[in-house]
């Protein structure tokens, strides 16, 4: 039978931020790859990017499967 | 007979009697025949004639009744229903409860017809690519079969970070097609806010009849209308279902669908994060290297070197200026000193008492010096001031001084 666990708002938020973090990482890689920003900006982005990889890694390593059951009611 | 009496009855009364007779005398029927003149009215009701070589009977299938395939003329079907009378036209007909194909051949026929129909409508041309990193996975399937367990365990093993949304639906039987369709619509509502969502619609393997819901129009339509890319995962080896054709992607088993949506699984994501970290470090290092080289280049550049030379030049000039300034100052000071000495000697010579050093004397009357223009008189009391002494005298006589003496002096 299904393991059903209610989907808490917090979990959804962390999912959302994981997606956003991955997207942000991709953006940062692109900017750093171009390298045409001010060096102070690049250094800040580098730091932000490295922090994001740590956060994403932590999220992935601690992730547990979340299952929501949506009731199938035909309207 | 009782009925043929002189008392006449109305058409409606007669019809009521016939209706009662048919309902009570025959009632529920199960009939095998061939469909003819099939017509789906816009109201949703379906009208057709069921016939064999010698006879035919009108049938009606109300819109509220679900059927799992698309009937068409010439198809042999088995209907169940009850015999009724359509009083308005004085016709009897079968009010159908169910309509099923009479055999597998009929199912294939229905399948081919629906397939052709949907192909004509362009239902098979919508092929969207799945998100690269699906994070929200909607599943429409039976909540009790092995399929859901297989999918959940695959998803959990490979991508536990994904959020799973299950919309339970029966996957075979009379209501399967409607439940699957409404499950797809429901998950579309729930997942509409996410970019990285994907739907899996499927079930484990079974006979053609078992899988039939996936060959029905409601399911095909729901998949076609899904805003979320949809994977059809009906367990079968060789055959395709209509759902397979309509879905964006088709796989042969539910587990294969779970594997497909977790291609970028937890471990490849961790690897990706590693490579991103390396990329970031490489990028920032090359940026720093770039600037460091730029600085070195500037340092060794002609302009910078020239500036250095110019600075040396200036400093030399300053040194030179300093030393000549010193010399000039010394010279000026020497000159000024000589001048000062001369002035001092001169000044000293001009002091009223200086002639005393050379033997001259000064005459005073009281405290007042007697000037050269004054004349002395006899008996004047005067003081004769010399270099080292003062003598007091009284004038005896006064005579004008001869002129030549003055000139000689």
GROMACS .gro file of C-alpha atoms in nm:
model
  484
    1UNK     CA    1   0.000   0.000   0.000
    2UNK     CA    2   0.098   0.360  -0.041
    3UNK     CA    3   0.301   0.540   0.214
    4UNK     CA    4   0.112   0.861   0.229
    5UNK     CA    5   0.257   1.162   0.397
    6UNK     CA    6   0.094   1.502   0.390
    7UNK     CA    7   0.300   1.749   0.195
    8UNK     CA    8   0.396   2.030   0.428
    9UNK     CA    9   0.443   2.384   0.308
   10UNK     CA   10   0.803   2.381   0.429
   11UNK     CA   11   0.890   2.089   0.206
   12UNK     CA   12   0.739   2.264  -0.092
   13UNK     CA   13   0.934   2.578  -0.013
   14UNK     CA   14   1.259   2.385   0.011
   15UNK     CA   15   1.181   2.216  -0.321
   16UNK     CA   16   1.115   2.551  -0.477
   17UNK     CA   17   1.433   2.697  -0.343
   18UNK     CA   18   1.632   2.396  -0.461
   19UNK     CA   19   1.509   2.457  -0.815
   20UNK     CA   20   1.587   2.823  -0.783
   21UNK     CA   21   1.927   2.751  -0.639
   22UNK     CA   22   2.017   2.523  -0.928
   23UNK     CA   23   1.898   2.788  -1.171
   24UNK     CA   24   2.092   3.058  -0.985
   25UNK     CA   25   2.402   2.839  -0.997
   26UNK     CA   26   2.371   2.805  -1.372
   27UNK     CA   27   2.337   3.181  -1.405
   28UNK     CA   28   2.644   3.238  -1.189
   29UNK     CA   29   2.851   2.989  -1.389
   30UNK     CA   30   2.756   3.174  -1.707
   31UNK     CA   31   2.847   3.517  -1.568
   32UNK     CA   32   3.177   3.393  -1.429
   33UNK     CA   33   3.252   3.218  -1.753
   34UNK     CA   34   3.201   3.543  -1.942
   35UNK     CA   35   3.405   3.724  -1.677
   36UNK     CA   36   3.314   4.070  -1.801
   37UNK     CA   37   3.172   4.203  -1.476
   38UNK     CA   38   3.367   4.407  -1.226
   39UNK     CA   39   3.612   4.187  -1.042
   40UNK     CA   40   3.449   4.269  -0.707
   41UNK     CA   41   3.117   4.145  -0.847
   42UNK     CA   42   3.281   3.829  -0.982
   43UNK     CA   43   3.438   3.754  -0.647
   44UNK     CA   44   3.103   3.800  -0.474
   45UNK     CA   45   2.933   3.572  -0.728
   46UNK     CA   46   3.204   3.313  -0.684
   47UNK     CA   47   3.143   3.308  -0.312
   48UNK     CA   48   2.767   3.291  -0.362
   49UNK     CA   49   2.808   3.006  -0.612
   50UNK     CA   50   3.031   2.803  -0.385
   51UNK     CA   51   2.785   2.849  -0.099
   52UNK     CA   52   2.501   2.738  -0.326
   53UNK     CA   53   2.680   2.418  -0.426
   54UNK     CA   54   2.720   2.336  -0.057
   55UNK     CA   55   2.352   2.409   0.011
   56UNK     CA   56   2.230   2.205  -0.287
   57UNK     CA   57   2.461   1.919  -0.195
   58UNK     CA   58   2.330   1.921   0.161
   59UNK     CA   59   1.974   1.929   0.034
   60UNK     CA   60   2.030   1.633  -0.198
   61UNK     CA   61   2.215   1.427   0.058
   62UNK     CA   62   1.945   1.478   0.318
   63UNK     CA   63   1.647   1.451   0.082
   64UNK     CA   64   1.379   1.197   0.164
   65UNK     CA   65   1.108   1.091  -0.076
   66UNK     CA   66   0.792   1.294  -0.031
   67UNK     CA   67   0.468   1.147  -0.156
   68UNK     CA   68   0.135   1.328  -0.166
   69UNK     CA   69  -0.184   1.155  -0.260
   70UNK     CA   70  -0.419   1.378  -0.456
   71UNK     CA   71  -0.778   1.267  -0.440
   72UNK     CA   72  -0.924   1.192  -0.780
   73UNK     CA   73  -1.256   1.363  -0.775
   74UNK     CA   74  -1.414   1.429  -1.109
   75UNK     CA   75  -1.589   1.762  -1.100
   76UNK     CA   76  -6.129  -1.173  -2.597
   77UNK     CA   77  -6.186  -0.918  -2.333
   78UNK     CA   78  -5.996  -0.647  -2.509
   79UNK     CA   79  -6.205  -0.642  -2.824
   80UNK     CA   80  -6.506  -0.491  -2.664
   81UNK     CA   81  -6.702  -0.194  -2.773
   82UNK     CA   82  -6.528   0.041  -2.532
   83UNK     CA   83  -6.247   0.219  -2.715
   84UNK     CA   84  -5.919   0.325  -2.547
   85UNK     CA   85  -5.674   0.606  -2.627
   86UNK     CA   86  -5.343   0.558  -2.813
   87UNK     CA   87  -5.156   0.655  -2.500
   88UNK     CA   88  -5.337   0.397  -2.292
   89UNK     CA   89  -5.260   0.134  -2.549
   90UNK     CA   90  -4.899   0.240  -2.561
   91UNK     CA   91  -4.879   0.218  -2.184
   92UNK     CA   92  -5.017  -0.132  -2.199
   93UNK     CA   93  -4.759  -0.227  -2.466
   94UNK     CA   94  -4.481  -0.071  -2.262
   95UNK     CA   95  -4.586  -0.269  -1.956
   96UNK     CA   96  -4.616  -0.584  -2.160
   97UNK     CA   97  -4.269  -0.551  -2.309
   98UNK     CA   98  -4.108  -0.450  -1.978
   99UNK     CA   99  -4.267  -0.727  -1.776
  100UNK     CA  100  -4.264  -0.987  -2.048
  101UNK     CA  101  -3.909  -0.941  -2.178
  102UNK     CA  102  -3.731  -0.683  -1.953
  103UNK     CA  103  -3.353  -0.714  -1.936
  104UNK     CA  104  -3.187  -0.840  -2.251
  105UNK     CA  105  -2.834  -0.923  -2.362
  106UNK     CA  106  -2.812  -0.908  -2.739
  107UNK     CA  107  -2.541  -0.977  -2.994
  108UNK     CA  108  -2.553  -0.782  -3.318
  109UNK     CA  109  -2.387  -0.551  -3.564
  110UNK     CA  110  -2.394  -0.175  -3.527
  111UNK     CA  111  -2.555   0.022  -3.806
  112UNK     CA  112  -2.638   0.391  -3.845
  113UNK     CA  113  -2.433   0.489  -3.539
  114UNK     CA  114  -2.487   0.850  -3.450
  115UNK     CA  115  -2.356   1.047  -3.152
  116UNK     CA  116  -2.585   1.345  -3.096
  117UNK     CA  117  -2.450   1.671  -2.961
  118UNK     CA  118  -2.643   1.602  -2.641
  119UNK     CA  119  -2.403   1.314  -2.579
  120UNK     CA  120  -2.668   1.048  -2.641
  121UNK     CA  121  -2.584   0.782  -2.895
  122UNK     CA  122  -2.834   0.624  -3.131
  123UNK     CA  123  -2.786   0.321  -3.351
  124UNK     CA  124  -2.949   0.017  -3.491
  125UNK     CA  125  -2.846  -0.332  -3.391
  126UNK     CA  126  -2.903  -0.585  -3.665
  127UNK     CA  127  -2.832  -0.927  -3.794
  128UNK     CA  128  -2.909  -1.078  -4.136
  129UNK     CA  129  -3.282  -1.078  -4.090
  130UNK     CA  130  -3.382  -0.829  -3.825
  131UNK     CA  131  -3.298  -0.502  -3.665
  132UNK     CA  132  -3.381  -0.311  -3.349
  133UNK     CA  133  -3.327   0.052  -3.249
  134UNK     CA  134  -3.093   0.119  -2.959
  135UNK     CA  135  -3.015   0.421  -2.751
  136UNK     CA  136  -2.715   0.474  -2.522
  137UNK     CA  137  -2.763   0.775  -2.300
  138UNK     CA  138  -2.477   1.024  -2.270
  139UNK     CA  139  -2.426   0.944  -1.903
  140UNK     CA  140  -2.327   0.586  -1.991
  141UNK     CA  141  -1.957   0.533  -2.042
  142UNK     CA  142  -1.816   0.304  -2.305
  143UNK     CA  143  -1.455   0.204  -2.334
  144UNK     CA  144  -1.418   0.227  -2.711
  145UNK     CA  145  -1.548   0.414  -3.008
  146UNK     CA  146  -1.832   0.219  -3.174
  147UNK     CA  147  -1.866   0.231  -3.546
  148UNK     CA  148  -2.086   0.085  -3.813
  149UNK     CA  149  -2.021  -0.279  -3.890
  150UNK     CA  150  -1.877  -0.353  -3.547
  151UNK     CA  151  -2.016  -0.660  -3.373
  152UNK     CA  152  -2.109  -0.579  -3.016
  153UNK     CA  153  -2.288  -0.723  -2.719
  154UNK     CA  154  -2.531  -0.490  -2.554
  155UNK     CA  155  -2.716  -0.522  -2.229
  156UNK     CA  156  -3.022  -0.318  -2.152
  157UNK     CA  157  -3.393  -0.326  -2.123
  158UNK     CA  158  -3.665  -0.307  -2.380
  159UNK     CA  159  -3.863   0.017  -2.377
  160UNK     CA  160  -4.111   0.197  -2.592
  161UNK     CA  161  -4.052   0.536  -2.745
  162UNK     CA  162  -4.412   0.647  -2.717
  163UNK     CA  163  -4.378   0.961  -2.928
  164UNK     CA  164  -4.300   0.753  -3.235
  165UNK     CA  165  -4.461   0.429  -3.132
  166UNK     CA  166  -4.135   0.241  -3.161
  167UNK     CA  167  -3.973  -0.004  -2.935
  168UNK     CA  168  -3.600   0.017  -2.863
  169UNK     CA  169  -3.332  -0.109  -2.631
  170UNK     CA  170  -3.223   0.131  -2.359
  171UNK     CA  171  -2.859   0.019  -2.338
  172UNK     CA  172  -2.675  -0.020  -2.007
  173UNK     CA  173  -2.348  -0.135  -2.158
  174UNK     CA  174  -2.195  -0.184  -2.495
  175UNK     CA  175  -1.888  -0.401  -2.539
  176UNK     CA  176  -1.711  -0.534  -2.844
  177UNK     CA  177  -1.809  -0.892  -2.927
  178UNK     CA  178  -1.448  -1.007  -2.956
  179UNK     CA  179  -1.082  -0.910  -2.991
  180UNK     CA  180  -1.125  -0.856  -3.360
  181UNK     CA  181  -1.385  -0.594  -3.278
  182UNK     CA  182  -1.149  -0.429  -3.030
  183UNK     CA  183  -0.879  -0.401  -3.295
  184UNK     CA  184  -1.132  -0.252  -3.527
  185UNK     CA  185  -1.232   0.005  -3.265
  186UNK     CA  186  -0.866   0.071  -3.190
  187UNK     CA  187  -0.787   0.133  -3.555
  188UNK     CA  188  -1.082   0.363  -3.594
  189UNK     CA  189  -0.998   0.575  -3.289
  190UNK     CA  190  -0.635   0.584  -3.390
  191UNK     CA  191  -0.723   0.708  -3.736
  192UNK     CA  192  -0.967   0.959  -3.597
  193UNK     CA  193  -0.712   1.103  -3.348
  194UNK     CA  194  -0.436   1.103  -3.607
  195UNK     CA  195  -0.660   1.313  -3.830
  196UNK     CA  196  -0.718   1.555  -3.542
  197UNK     CA  197  -0.342   1.593  -3.490
  198UNK     CA  198  -0.340   1.430  -3.146
  199UNK     CA  199  -0.021   1.237  -3.218
  200UNK     CA  200   0.186   1.536  -3.318
  201UNK     CA  201   0.231   1.698  -2.978
  202UNK     CA  202   0.575   1.573  -2.866
  203UNK     CA  203   0.723   1.797  -2.598
  204UNK     CA  204   1.055   1.720  -2.440
  205UNK     CA  205   1.062   1.632  -2.072
  206UNK     CA  206   1.220   1.877  -1.828
  207UNK     CA  207   1.593   1.818  -1.785
  208UNK     CA  208   1.557   1.802  -1.411
  209UNK     CA  209   1.204   1.686  -1.321
  210UNK     CA  210   1.141   1.763  -0.955
  211UNK     CA  211   0.762   1.725  -0.940
  212UNK     CA  212   0.638   1.392  -1.063
  213UNK     CA  213   0.266   1.329  -1.098
  214UNK     CA  214   0.151   0.969  -1.131
  215UNK     CA  215  -0.190   0.847  -1.242
  216UNK     CA  216  -0.222   0.476  -1.179
  217UNK     CA  217  -0.380   0.218  -0.955
  218UNK     CA  218  -0.288   0.276  -0.591
  219UNK     CA  219  -0.279  -0.095  -0.521
  220UNK     CA  220  -0.086  -0.254  -0.807
  221UNK     CA  221   0.279  -0.351  -0.827
  222UNK     CA  222   0.332  -0.069  -1.076
  223UNK     CA  223   0.307   0.209  -0.820
  224UNK     CA  224   0.539   0.029  -0.578
  225UNK     CA  225   0.797  -0.027  -0.851
  226UNK     CA  226   0.782   0.336  -0.954
  227UNK     CA  227   0.806   0.468  -0.598
  228UNK     CA  228   1.103   0.248  -0.512
  229UNK     CA  229   1.287   0.342  -0.832
  230UNK     CA  230   1.217   0.710  -0.775
  231UNK     CA  231   1.322   0.688  -0.413
  232UNK     CA  232   1.643   0.503  -0.493
  233UNK     CA  233   1.749   0.738  -0.769
  234UNK     CA  234   1.597   1.076  -0.687
  235UNK     CA  235   1.465   1.100  -0.331
  236UNK     CA  236   1.468   1.478  -0.370
  237UNK     CA  237   1.170   1.462  -0.609
  238UNK     CA  238   0.821   1.536  -0.488
  239UNK     CA  239   0.574   1.267  -0.592
  240UNK     CA  240   0.202   1.334  -0.644
  241UNK     CA  241  -0.014   1.028  -0.686
  242UNK     CA  242  -0.366   1.054  -0.820
  243UNK     CA  243  -0.520   0.710  -0.775
  244UNK     CA  244  -0.735   0.575  -1.057
  245UNK     CA  245  -0.869   0.238  -1.145
  246UNK     CA  246  -0.686   0.121  -1.455
  247UNK     CA  247  -0.931  -0.135  -1.581
  248UNK     CA  248  -1.304  -0.182  -1.580
  249UNK     CA  249  -1.595   0.035  -1.664
  250UNK     CA  250  -1.481   0.354  -1.488
  251UNK     CA  251  -1.110   0.328  -1.561
  252UNK     CA  252  -1.106   0.551  -1.863
  253UNK     CA  253  -1.291   0.833  -1.685
  254UNK     CA  254  -1.084   0.807  -1.368
  255UNK     CA  255  -0.756   0.813  -1.558
  256UNK     CA  256  -0.872   1.114  -1.755
  257UNK     CA  257  -0.985   1.305  -1.448
  258UNK     CA  258  -0.664   1.210  -1.266
  259UNK     CA  259  -0.459   1.366  -1.544
  260UNK     CA  260  -0.671   1.682  -1.530
  261UNK     CA  261  -0.646   1.692  -1.151
  262UNK     CA  262  -0.267   1.666  -1.148
  263UNK     CA  263  -0.251   1.937  -1.411
  264UNK     CA  264  -0.427   2.164  -1.163
  265UNK     CA  265  -0.201   2.067  -0.874
  266UNK     CA  266   0.125   2.094  -1.068
  267UNK     CA  267   0.042   2.396  -1.280
  268UNK     CA  268   0.271   2.624  -1.076
  269UNK     CA  269   0.585   2.418  -1.133
  270UNK     CA  270   0.819   2.434  -1.428
  271UNK     CA  271   0.993   2.105  -1.361
  272UNK     CA  272   0.688   1.882  -1.356
  273UNK     CA  273   0.618   1.566  -1.548
  274UNK     CA  274   0.326   1.322  -1.554
  275UNK     CA  275   0.337   0.944  -1.570
  276UNK     CA  276   0.017   0.766  -1.674
  277UNK     CA  277   0.025   0.393  -1.674
  278UNK     CA  278  -0.024   0.050  -1.530
  279UNK     CA  279   0.140  -0.291  -1.529
  280UNK     CA  280   0.095  -0.541  -1.810
  281UNK     CA  281  -0.229  -0.720  -1.888
  282UNK     CA  282  -0.448  -0.852  -2.162
  283UNK     CA  283  -0.578  -0.631  -2.439
  284UNK     CA  284  -0.906  -0.600  -2.252
  285UNK     CA  285  -0.726  -0.509  -1.930
  286UNK     CA  286  -0.538  -0.229  -2.105
  287UNK     CA  287  -0.841  -0.107  -2.289
  288UNK     CA  288  -0.887   0.212  -2.088
  289UNK     CA  289  -0.563   0.337  -2.245
  290UNK     CA  290  -0.720   0.295  -2.587
  291UNK     CA  291  -1.013   0.520  -2.514
  292UNK     CA  292  -1.094   0.868  -2.625
  293UNK     CA  293  -1.129   1.027  -2.276
  294UNK     CA  294  -0.774   0.919  -2.183
  295UNK     CA  295  -0.635   1.026  -2.520
  296UNK     CA  296  -0.803   1.363  -2.486
  297UNK     CA  297  -0.682   1.417  -2.128
  298UNK     CA  298  -0.322   1.341  -2.229
  299UNK     CA  299  -0.350   1.566  -2.532
  300UNK     CA  300  -0.486   1.850  -2.318
  301UNK     CA  301  -0.228   1.807  -2.044
  302UNK     CA  302  -0.017   2.120  -2.006
  303UNK     CA  303   0.246   1.905  -1.835
  304UNK     CA  304   0.461   1.676  -2.049
  305UNK     CA  305   0.319   1.327  -2.012
  306UNK     CA  306   0.475   0.984  -2.027
  307UNK     CA  307   0.260   0.687  -2.121
  308UNK     CA  308   0.378   0.378  -1.932
  309UNK     CA  309   0.147   0.088  -2.004
  310UNK     CA  310   0.307  -0.248  -1.945
  311UNK     CA  311   0.322  -0.426  -2.275
  312UNK     CA  312   0.589  -0.559  -2.497
  313UNK     CA  313   0.504  -0.506  -2.857
  314UNK     CA  314   0.172  -0.332  -2.895
  315UNK     CA  315   0.106   0.033  -2.861
  316UNK     CA  316  -0.193   0.187  -2.694
  317UNK     CA  317  -0.364   0.502  -2.811
  318UNK     CA  318  -0.223   0.667  -2.495
  319UNK     CA  319   0.127   0.579  -2.620
  320UNK     CA  320   0.065   0.760  -2.945
  321UNK     CA  321  -0.080   1.070  -2.782
  322UNK     CA  322   0.172   1.100  -2.496
  323UNK     CA  323   0.484   1.310  -2.534
  324UNK     CA  324   0.698   1.008  -2.452
  325UNK     CA  325   0.616   0.639  -2.446
  326UNK     CA  326   0.792   0.376  -2.239
  327UNK     CA  327   0.718   0.004  -2.208
  328UNK     CA  328   0.683  -0.023  -1.829
  329UNK     CA  329   0.605   0.198  -1.531
  330UNK     CA  330   0.955   0.131  -1.395
  331UNK     CA  331   1.106   0.251  -1.721
  332UNK     CA  332   0.909   0.575  -1.679
  333UNK     CA  333   1.048   0.619  -1.328
  334UNK     CA  334   1.398   0.562  -1.464
  335UNK     CA  335   1.344   0.807  -1.746
  336UNK     CA  336   1.236   1.094  -1.521
  337UNK     CA  337   1.532   1.031  -1.291
  338UNK     CA  338   1.799   1.032  -1.561
  339UNK     CA  339   1.955   1.319  -1.374
  340UNK     CA  340   1.945   1.130  -1.048
  341UNK     CA  341   2.080   1.226  -0.709
  342UNK     CA  342   2.431   1.103  -0.789
  343UNK     CA  343   2.458   1.274  -1.123
  344UNK     CA  344   2.331   1.592  -0.958
  345UNK     CA  345   2.597   1.564  -0.689
  346UNK     CA  346   2.853   1.514  -0.967
  347UNK     CA  347   2.709   1.814  -1.144
  348UNK     CA  348   2.748   2.023  -0.829
  349UNK     CA  349   3.111   1.912  -0.807
  350UNK     CA  350   3.172   2.014  -1.164
  351UNK     CA  351   2.997   2.345  -1.106
  352UNK     CA  352   3.224   2.410  -0.809
  353UNK     CA  353   3.529   2.333  -1.022
  354UNK     CA  354   3.400   2.546  -1.304
  355UNK     CA  355   3.343   2.839  -1.070
  356UNK     CA  356   3.693   2.803  -0.926
  357UNK     CA  357   3.846   2.776  -1.272
  358UNK     CA  358   3.656   3.081  -1.388
  359UNK     CA  359   3.750   3.297  -1.093
  360UNK     CA  360   4.111   3.183  -1.117
  361UNK     CA  361   4.131   3.271  -1.482
  362UNK     CA  362   3.976   3.609  -1.402
  363UNK     CA  363   4.234   3.669  -1.130
  364UNK     CA  364   4.512   3.545  -1.359
  365UNK     CA  365   4.390   3.782  -1.627
  366UNK     CA  366   4.409   4.080  -1.394
  367UNK     CA  367   4.744   3.976  -1.254
  368UNK     CA  368   4.886   3.954  -1.606
  369UNK     CA  369   4.734   4.287  -1.688
  370UNK     CA  370   4.907   4.441  -1.388
  371UNK     CA  371   5.242   4.287  -1.482
  372UNK     CA  372   5.199   4.411  -1.836
  373UNK     CA  373   5.122   4.760  -1.712
  374UNK     CA  374   5.422   4.754  -1.483
  375UNK     CA  375   5.657   4.668  -1.764
  376UNK     CA  376   5.484   4.893  -2.016
  377UNK     CA  377   5.677   5.177  -2.185
  378UNK     CA  378   5.446   5.439  -2.035
  379UNK     CA  379   5.502   5.309  -1.688
  380UNK     CA  380   5.879   5.280  -1.742
  381UNK     CA  381   5.888   5.627  -1.891
  382UNK     CA  382   5.703   5.756  -1.592
  383UNK     CA  383   5.973   5.601  -1.374
  384UNK     CA  384   6.243   5.765  -1.581
  385UNK     CA  385   6.067   6.093  -1.559
  386UNK     CA  386   6.041   6.059  -1.187
  387UNK     CA  387   6.415   5.992  -1.166
  388UNK     CA  388   6.475   6.290  -1.388
  389UNK     CA  389   6.265   6.511  -1.168
  390UNK     CA  390   6.434   6.389  -0.858
  391UNK     CA  391   6.773   6.463  -1.011
  392UNK     CA  392   6.662   6.809  -1.101
  393UNK     CA  393   6.535   6.863  -0.753
  394UNK     CA  394   6.873   6.749  -0.616
  395UNK     CA  395   7.053   6.985  -0.849
  396UNK     CA  396   6.828   7.269  -0.763
  397UNK     CA  397   6.878   7.200  -0.399
  398UNK     CA  398   7.256   7.206  -0.426
  399UNK     CA  399   7.270   7.521  -0.637
  400UNK     CA  400   7.024   7.680  -0.402
  401UNK     CA  401   7.257   7.599  -0.119
  402UNK     CA  402   7.554   7.747  -0.300
  403UNK     CA  403   7.367   8.059  -0.389
  404UNK     CA  404   7.245   8.098  -0.036
  405UNK     CA  405   7.596   8.062   0.102
  406UNK     CA  406   7.721   8.316  -0.145
  407UNK     CA  407   7.445   8.556  -0.063
  408UNK     CA  408   7.506   8.513   0.305
  409UNK     CA  409   7.879   8.586   0.254
  410UNK     CA  410   7.800   8.896   0.051
  411UNK     CA  411   7.552   9.013   0.306
  412UNK     CA  412   7.808   8.956   0.583
  413UNK     CA  413   8.073   9.164   0.404
  414UNK     CA  414   7.820   9.436   0.351
  415UNK     CA  415   7.717   9.418   0.709
  416UNK     CA  416   8.082   9.443   0.826
  417UNK     CA  417   8.139   9.748   0.611
  418UNK     CA  418   7.818   9.901   0.733
  419UNK     CA  419   7.912   9.823   1.086
  420UNK     CA  420   8.258   9.988   1.047
  421UNK     CA  421   8.102  10.281   0.879
  422UNK     CA  422   7.838  10.306   1.143
  423UNK     CA  423   8.097  10.283   1.409
  424UNK     CA  424   8.297  10.564   1.243
  425UNK     CA  425   7.985  10.776   1.246
  426UNK     CA  426   7.934  10.738   1.622
  427UNK     CA  427   7.967  11.076   1.786
  428UNK     CA  428   8.211  10.944   2.042
  429UNK     CA  429   8.434  10.754   1.800
  430UNK     CA  430   8.672  11.047   1.733
  431UNK     CA  431   8.750  11.043   2.102
  432UNK     CA  432   8.948  10.722   2.037
  433UNK     CA  433   9.172  10.914   1.805
  434UNK     CA  434   9.244  11.191   2.050
  435UNK     CA  435   8.967  11.439   1.971
  436UNK     CA  436   8.761  11.589   2.252
  437UNK     CA  437   8.397  11.687   2.294
  438UNK     CA  438   8.284  12.007   2.460
  439UNK     CA  439   7.982  12.012   2.686
  440UNK     CA  440   7.805  12.283   2.873
  441UNK     CA  441   7.616  12.102   3.147
  442UNK     CA  442   7.471  11.796   2.980
  443UNK     CA  443   7.443  11.963   2.641
  444UNK     CA  444   7.699  11.911   2.367
  445UNK     CA  445   7.825  12.235   2.226
  446UNK     CA  446   7.772  12.216   1.850
  447UNK     CA  447   8.019  12.342   1.591
  448UNK     CA  448   7.801  12.640   1.506
  449UNK     CA  449   7.787  12.772   1.858
  450UNK     CA  450   8.029  13.032   1.968
  451UNK     CA  451   8.209  13.023   2.298
  452UNK     CA  452   8.240  13.324   2.522
  453UNK     CA  453   8.491  13.421   2.783
  454UNK     CA  454   8.426  13.265   3.126
  455UNK     CA  455   8.201  12.998   2.991
  456UNK     CA  456   8.207  12.688   3.216
  457UNK     CA  457   8.259  12.389   2.994
  458UNK     CA  458   8.345  12.023   3.023
  459UNK     CA  459   8.608  11.876   2.795
  460UNK     CA  460   8.510  11.513   2.735
  461UNK     CA  461   8.800  11.296   2.624
  462UNK     CA  462   8.826  10.927   2.563
  463UNK     CA  463   8.890  10.832   2.920
  464UNK     CA  464   8.837  11.147   3.121
  465UNK     CA  465   8.640  11.467   3.160
  466UNK     CA  466   8.809  11.797   3.229
  467UNK     CA  467   8.626  12.109   3.355
  468UNK     CA  468   8.752  12.439   3.228
  469UNK     CA  469   8.670  12.803   3.211
  470UNK     CA  470   8.723  12.980   2.881
  471UNK     CA  471   8.980  13.248   2.895
  472UNK     CA  472   8.972  13.398   2.551
  473UNK     CA  473   8.792  13.331   2.226
  474UNK     CA  474   8.939  13.411   1.884
  475UNK     CA  475   8.810  13.315   1.540
  476UNK     CA  476   9.009  13.030   1.385
  477UNK     CA  477   9.221  13.114   1.084
  478UNK     CA  478   9.072  12.977   0.762
  479UNK     CA  479   9.385  12.799   0.624
  480UNK     CA  480   9.397  12.591   0.938
  481UNK     CA  481   9.048  12.468   0.865
  482UNK     CA  482   9.138  12.381   0.507
  483UNK     CA  483   9.445  12.194   0.615
  484UNK     CA  484   9.238  11.985   0.842
   0.00000   0.00000   0.00000
